[in-house]
Amino acid sequence: MWMKEPLVHFLVLGALVFALYSYIGPDAPADDEIVVSRGQQEHLVTAFTRTWQRPPTQAEFTGIVDDWIREEIAYREGQRLGLDSNDTIIRRRLRQKLEVLADEIVSMAEPGEEMLQEYLEDNIENYTLEPVYTLRQVFFNVDERGAAADQDAEQALLLLETDSVLTNPENLGDRLSLAHRQVRKTESELAALFGRDFAGNLVDLEAGKWQGPVLSGYGLHLVLVEEFVPGRPLTLEEAERDVRRDWDNQQRVKAIDTLYEEFRKDYTITIEPIADSDS
């Protein structure tokens, strides 16, 4: 059970490491106050603005200040553990080292099949096969036909319904750069080609008969769905590699967040107010 809870494992091991250090480490008390000065905040805003060519929003400002606090905590905790020996770019290297420790702890935790199955079910929207279509379409250019486009499409539909084996049905419509026949395309692939509205409406069409008109980003289409394979959720056997990777990533983020939350309890953090700041 211990190995199935990587965050508990991480915190217990971390507590032991720091307890040992406090026992054998130097007697000098650690500096437990972190002040984010006005000057530091202005520096962070300047760096952000230089990178993104705009000032940060309030949410972005809060994020970059919090990130600086994390870096400062990592720097101080790394120094306490003696991780700064022979490093030249100390602050960022120490933060990387502490976060690598979190990675190593997570890698020691091997999720069981039951845990992976639970993760799969909780995030099933990420592990679902899309519907797949093979279809033919006849295009009617609204820009060229104007108000008559809808009526023209309806008349062509009547013809297709009475002559379902028409050799070149696309000749009833207008030219389009996209292929008249789309073979085994997923819903998202069709959305990229024709637009989301077009792709989303396909599920309502009955396979084996001409229907429409269906609106796309180009105009109107008559559509014949030749083959439809419904979407379905993947099983753990099918998705295990991706599920395991995503579970590991989630545990890593949780471990790092928990690490900084625990460290942060040991510090008094002051963010100096900036008068009349738009940030």
PDB file of N, CA and C in Angstrom, residues 102-103 106 247-259:
ATOM      1  N   ALA A 102      11.687  14.842  -6.906  1.00  0.00           N
ATOM      2  CA  ALA A 102      10.265  14.489  -6.982  1.00  0.00           C
ATOM      3  C   ALA A 102      10.033  13.463  -8.085  1.00  0.00           C
ATOM      4  N   ASP A 103      10.698  13.650  -9.224  1.00  0.00           N
ATOM      5  CA  ASP A 103      10.575  12.683 -10.317  1.00  0.00           C
ATOM      6  C   ASP A 103      11.023  11.295  -9.883  1.00  0.00           C
ATOM      7  N   VAL A 106       8.474   9.622  -7.628  1.00  0.00           N
ATOM      8  CA  VAL A 106       7.309   9.157  -8.385  1.00  0.00           C
ATOM      9  C   VAL A 106       7.656   7.903  -9.179  1.00  0.00           C
ATOM     10  N   TRP A 247      -0.559   9.119 -15.997  1.00  0.00           N
ATOM     11  CA  TRP A 247      -0.617   8.942 -14.538  1.00  0.00           C
ATOM     12  C   TRP A 247       0.697   9.385 -13.910  1.00  0.00           C
ATOM     13  N   ASP A 248       1.817   8.984 -14.510  1.00  0.00           N
ATOM     14  CA  ASP A 248       3.131   9.390 -14.003  1.00  0.00           C
ATOM     15  C   ASP A 248       3.269  10.908 -14.007  1.00  0.00           C
ATOM     16  N   ASN A 249       2.836  11.546 -15.108  1.00  0.00           N
ATOM     17  CA  ASN A 249       2.933  13.002 -15.196  1.00  0.00           C
ATOM     18  C   ASN A 249       2.083  13.681 -14.129  1.00  0.00           C
ATOM     19  N   GLN A 250       0.874  13.157 -13.905  1.00  0.00           N
ATOM     20  CA  GLN A 250       0.003  13.728 -12.881  1.00  0.00           C
ATOM     21  C   GLN A 250       0.633  13.603 -11.503  1.00  0.00           C
ATOM     22  N   GLN A 251       1.212  12.438 -11.215  1.00  0.00           N
ATOM     23  CA  GLN A 251       1.842  12.230  -9.915  1.00  0.00           C
ATOM     24  C   GLN A 251       3.046  13.147  -9.730  1.00  0.00           C
ATOM     25  N   ARG A 252       3.774  13.382 -10.828  1.00  0.00           N
ATOM     26  CA  ARG A 252       4.931  14.281 -10.748  1.00  0.00           C
ATOM     27  C   ARG A 252       4.485  15.691 -10.380  1.00  0.00           C
ATOM     28  N   VAL A 253       3.438  16.182 -11.060  1.00  0.00           N
ATOM     29  CA  VAL A 253       2.935  17.530 -10.771  1.00  0.00           C
ATOM     30  C   VAL A 253       2.452  17.619  -9.331  1.00  0.00           C
ATOM     31  N   LYS A 254       1.718  16.595  -8.879  1.00  0.00           N
ATOM     32  CA  LYS A 254       1.232  16.592  -7.502  1.00  0.00           C
ATOM     33  C   LYS A 254       2.387  16.588  -6.514  1.00  0.00           C
ATOM     34  N   ALA A 255       3.407  15.788  -6.808  1.00  0.00           N
ATOM     35  CA  ALA A 255       4.544  15.692  -5.893  1.00  0.00           C
ATOM     36  C   ALA A 255       5.277  17.022  -5.784  1.00  0.00           C
ATOM     37  N   ILE A 256       5.491  17.679  -6.923  1.00  0.00           N
ATOM     38  CA  ILE A 256       6.196  18.964  -6.908  1.00  0.00           C
ATOM     39  C   ILE A 256       5.364  20.026  -6.197  1.00  0.00           C
ATOM     40  N   ASP A 257       4.051  20.058  -6.480  1.00  0.00           N
ATOM     41  CA  ASP A 257       3.179  21.019  -5.800  1.00  0.00           C
ATOM     42  C   ASP A 257       3.180  20.784  -4.294  1.00  0.00           C
ATOM     43  N   THR A 258       3.100  19.523  -3.893  1.00  0.00           N
ATOM     44  CA  THR A 258       3.093  19.196  -2.466  1.00  0.00           C
ATOM     45  C   THR A 258       4.420  19.550  -1.821  1.00  0.00           C
ATOM     46  N   LEU A 259       5.507  19.309  -2.548  1.00  0.00           N
ATOM     47  CA  LEU A 259       6.835  19.663  -2.044  1.00  0.00           C
ATOM     48  C   LEU A 259       6.910  21.140  -1.703  1.00  0.00           C
TER      49      LEU A 259
END
